[in-house]
Structures are given as structure tokens and as C-alpha cells.
Amino acid sequence: MHPHLLAGRPPKLPHRRRPFALALRATVWRSRFAVGATFLGLAAACTVQALRPADPPTTPVLVAAHALAAGTLLTSADVRLVRFPVAVVPDGALSDPGAVVDASTAVPLAAGTPMVPGLLAADEVHGPPGSVVATVRFADPAVAGLLSPGMRVDVLAATPEGGPGGVVATRALVLPVARPTASNASALGLGGSGDDSVPVLLAVSPDEAPALAGAAASALLSAVVVP
């Protein structure tokens, strides 16, 4: 275009940037729904967390680390500590691994079973709470080899003349045979009798122990496995 024509046009206005505050308000306005939804989500999360009940108090309990057969001599690898809610901890539950090492299981235990004294037969030999331990020699020596710790048996006593047998102990618990020392072998009847039959340790009620002892001296004892 010719220079003299350009001379009559007004000069261009300088470009002015939008003020920062105005640009920020415009951006916030455009994203107001997204910002509102975010704050609503945060408020809901805080409300749920505030209304959530507190976790119940827990305590460590010793449990079987894996399935254990009756008569298993326990080591530290056979048990582990698990936290139980205090309200459901079994009475007498153990929490010290050292308290069960070298003890034997009196009954089969599933993995995760809490360790309580009634499930163990320590070296001094004892049955579940409320029971006493009796040493029994059955008329048939092979019976001892057929019975495993944890089984329940009824003990029958028959006269040598072949009379009918009577029940002298019901649902007696077969216990693991502990390793006796010289001092307690005689007390438990595990030696010195000259009898080739193998003794079996049974946990019976205190009322059954005298009848069982009397029958052992004058009758032929046999066992019937029961549930």
C-alpha cells in the first residue's frame, strides 16, 4: 500500500495481557464442579473415618504353626504367635513359645489351634484338666501298638474264668508315653514288673481311677475305641 495512504490510519492499540487475578478467577469458575466434587469426596472420607469404630484390643496367642499329630514333641518351629481379640482368647491360652518346647501334644491339633495346657502332655505326664493319669496293661500286648495318642477308649474288665466284662472307664484319653526317668518309672509302672506287655497311659476321671486299678489286679483288661 502506498505510504501516503498509511499515514492517515490510526496507530494500532498495544496488546494488553489479562490481569493474573482475573485469569485465575476464570479458571476456577470453569473448574468449579470438579473442585466441588473433590472437596465433597474429602469430606465424606473424613466422616467415614471418624465414624468407624476403633479396632478391638488384641493380645498375642501361641497357636500350632501346622497340623500336629498327637504325641508330637514340640519345637519352636511347631508354634507361632498370632494376635487374637482379647474377647475371644481361650482361657489359659499360652503366649510364651518357651512354655511348650519339649512338651508333647496330647491330642491331634489342626493348624492355628490355640495352645492351652489341656492339649499338651509335658514330660511329667498329665491329662486334660479334671483328669488323672492311669497306667494300664491290656491282656493282649498288641493292643498297645494299635492305640495312638489322642484316641478315646472304653476299658473293659473280664474275669479270667471268662465271665462277662464290665466297663471300668469310659472315653479314656490315650496319652503320649513320656520319657520316664529312673525315679518316676517305678511310680508310673513303666518297668520292673517282669511283664512283657507294653503299658498305656490313659487320662480318666478321678472316680474311675480306683475301679481301673482294682480291675488291673484281678481282671483281664481290653479296650474298645470310641468316638
XYZ file of C-alpha atoms in Angstrom:
227
model
C 0.000 0.000 0.000
C 1.241 3.479 -0.758
C 2.935 5.281 2.152
C 0.679 8.330 1.982
C -2.414 6.157 2.470
C -0.919 4.521 5.580
C -0.206 7.875 7.094
C -3.958 8.583 7.509
C -4.781 5.357 9.540
C -4.820 5.453 13.352
C -1.988 3.558 15.059
C -2.693 0.030 16.413
C -3.565 -0.230 20.079
C -0.898 -2.014 22.179
C -1.802 -5.631 23.253
C -2.648 -5.794 26.946
C -2.485 -9.094 28.860
C -5.403 -10.168 31.051
C -4.646 -9.461 34.699
C -3.478 -12.621 36.590
C -6.228 -12.393 39.218
C -8.883 -12.247 36.526
C -7.397 -15.231 34.708
C -7.256 -17.230 37.956
C -10.895 -16.489 38.729
C -11.912 -17.532 35.258
C -10.024 -20.823 35.593
C -11.559 -21.552 38.985
C -15.033 -20.758 37.670
C -14.653 -23.122 34.746
C -13.484 -25.956 37.048
C -15.888 -25.204 39.907
C -17.754 -28.514 39.574
C -14.595 -30.621 39.664
C -13.263 -28.690 42.679
C -16.589 -29.042 44.491
C -16.703 -32.784 43.857
C -13.165 -33.155 45.211
C -13.999 -31.344 48.451
C -17.194 -33.335 48.860
C -15.220 -36.585 48.487
C -12.674 -35.475 51.083
C -15.442 -34.523 53.499
C -17.166 -37.893 53.058
C -13.913 -39.790 53.628
C -13.200 -37.837 56.809
C -16.740 -38.515 58.068
C -16.466 -42.266 57.449
C -13.090 -42.418 59.188
C -14.452 -40.517 62.179
C -17.496 -42.829 62.495
C -15.502 -46.075 62.096
C -15.343 -47.953 65.415
C -11.931 -48.450 66.955
C -10.262 -51.830 66.411
C -10.775 -54.160 69.403
C -7.746 -54.697 71.662
C -5.670 -57.761 70.809
C -3.142 -59.938 72.582
C -0.570 -62.480 71.290
C -1.607 -66.135 71.492
C 0.533 -69.164 70.741
C -1.007 -71.412 68.055
C 0.025 -74.528 66.148
C 2.047 -73.465 63.123
C 0.867 -76.529 61.183
C -1.112 -79.715 61.732
C 0.360 -81.746 64.597
C -0.209 -85.398 65.346
C -0.876 -86.481 68.903
C 2.351 -87.272 70.691
C 4.427 -84.751 68.701
C 7.387 -83.455 70.673
C 7.105 -79.703 70.133
C 9.884 -77.427 68.939
C 9.883 -73.687 68.329
C 9.130 -74.370 64.634
C 5.832 -76.054 65.540
C 4.247 -72.929 67.044
C 3.813 -69.263 66.185
C 2.306 -66.152 67.752
C -0.952 -64.734 66.381
C -2.810 -61.700 67.711
C -6.326 -62.566 68.919
C -9.043 -60.128 70.010
C -8.949 -60.151 73.813
C -12.642 -61.068 73.994
C -12.150 -64.427 72.202
C -8.870 -65.618 73.726
C -9.380 -69.124 75.227
C -8.905 -69.459 78.971
C -5.337 -70.365 79.828
C -4.022 -69.683 76.315
C -0.230 -69.591 76.228
C 1.846 -66.797 74.720
C 5.417 -67.894 75.536
C 6.932 -70.313 72.990
C 9.382 -71.495 75.631
C 6.481 -72.852 77.693
C 5.674 -75.571 75.136
C 9.077 -76.533 73.768
C 9.819 -80.180 74.665
C 6.182 -80.776 75.648
C 4.102 -83.301 73.695
C 0.666 -82.873 72.167
C -1.948 -84.954 73.970
C -4.371 -84.873 71.019
C -4.104 -84.090 67.290
C -4.054 -80.342 66.622
C -5.087 -78.500 63.478
C -3.035 -75.583 62.208
C -3.977 -72.402 64.053
C -5.261 -74.171 67.187
C -4.504 -72.040 70.286
C -2.120 -73.706 72.707
C -3.718 -74.335 76.098
C -2.326 -76.586 78.841
C -5.069 -79.204 78.430
C -3.857 -80.006 74.898
C -0.303 -80.761 75.996
C 1.305 -83.614 77.885
C 4.552 -82.388 79.382
C 7.351 -84.676 80.483
C 5.800 -85.151 83.917
C 2.730 -86.647 82.151
C -0.699 -85.206 82.805
C -4.073 -85.282 81.116
C -6.672 -82.598 80.489
C -7.845 -80.545 83.487
C -10.026 -82.571 85.842
C -8.498 -85.925 84.882
C -5.870 -88.203 86.392
C -3.360 -90.421 84.603
C -3.593 -94.197 84.931
C -1.161 -96.798 83.637
C -2.921 -99.756 82.027
C -1.565 -103.083 80.764
C -4.012 -104.826 78.474
C -4.391 -108.583 78.353
C -3.403 -108.585 74.678
C 0.023 -106.903 74.383
C -0.728 -105.993 70.749
C -3.432 -103.557 71.847
C -0.842 -101.025 72.981
C 0.616 -100.884 69.477
C -2.788 -100.251 67.946
C -3.632 -97.280 70.155
C -2.380 -93.813 69.254
C -2.257 -90.721 71.483
C -5.484 -88.773 71.173
C -7.741 -91.799 70.783
C -10.656 -92.331 73.149
C -11.283 -95.820 74.526
C -13.646 -97.629 76.853
C -11.762 -100.015 79.129
C -13.459 -103.372 79.764
C -12.560 -105.795 82.541
C -13.341 -109.525 82.225
C -12.654 -112.283 84.776
C -10.016 -114.903 83.961
C -12.776 -117.513 84.059
C -14.403 -115.896 81.043
C -17.171 -114.023 82.795
C -18.835 -111.005 81.160
C -16.743 -107.868 81.095
C -17.729 -104.665 82.787
C -16.825 -101.126 81.797
C -14.356 -99.634 84.260
C -13.503 -96.429 82.296
C -15.383 -94.595 79.541
C -13.863 -92.385 76.845
C -10.432 -92.535 78.452
C -7.924 -90.407 76.547
C -4.803 -92.188 75.309
C -1.777 -90.077 76.227
C 1.719 -89.981 74.757
C 4.158 -92.062 76.766
C 6.645 -89.642 78.256
C 10.335 -90.429 78.542
C 10.465 -91.537 82.171
C 13.421 -91.039 84.437
C 14.642 -93.739 86.813
C 12.853 -92.013 89.695
C 9.391 -91.947 88.128
C 9.463 -95.153 86.056
C 8.506 -97.222 89.075
C 5.761 -94.804 90.135
C 4.171 -94.963 86.689
C 4.540 -98.727 86.412
C 6.757 -98.491 83.321
C 9.342 -101.007 84.408
C 10.466 -103.585 86.891
C 7.345 -105.743 86.763
C 8.718 -108.509 84.595
C 5.600 -108.178 82.407
C 6.278 -108.152 78.679
C 3.090 -106.173 77.901
C 3.512 -102.527 76.957
C 1.843 -100.028 79.294
C -0.598 -97.442 78.014
C -1.183 -94.121 79.728
C -4.837 -93.115 79.973
C -6.420 -89.910 81.251
C -9.501 -90.931 83.238
C -11.826 -89.265 85.712
C -10.796 -89.393 89.398
C -13.847 -91.575 90.113
C -12.768 -94.184 87.566
C -9.158 -94.490 88.697
C -9.807 -96.756 91.768
C -12.011 -99.162 89.789
C -9.453 -99.271 86.999
C -6.652 -100.002 89.436
C -8.657 -102.772 91.110
C -9.567 -104.359 87.797
C -5.945 -104.295 86.654
C -5.017 -106.555 89.580
C -7.773 -109.133 89.208
C -9.232 -108.975 85.692
C -8.242 -109.078 82.053
C -8.411 -105.621 80.519
C -9.323 -104.827 76.934
C -10.016 -101.587 75.057
C -12.781 -100.505 72.716
C -12.073 -97.451 70.570
C -14.931 -94.932 70.753
C -15.571 -91.525 69.128
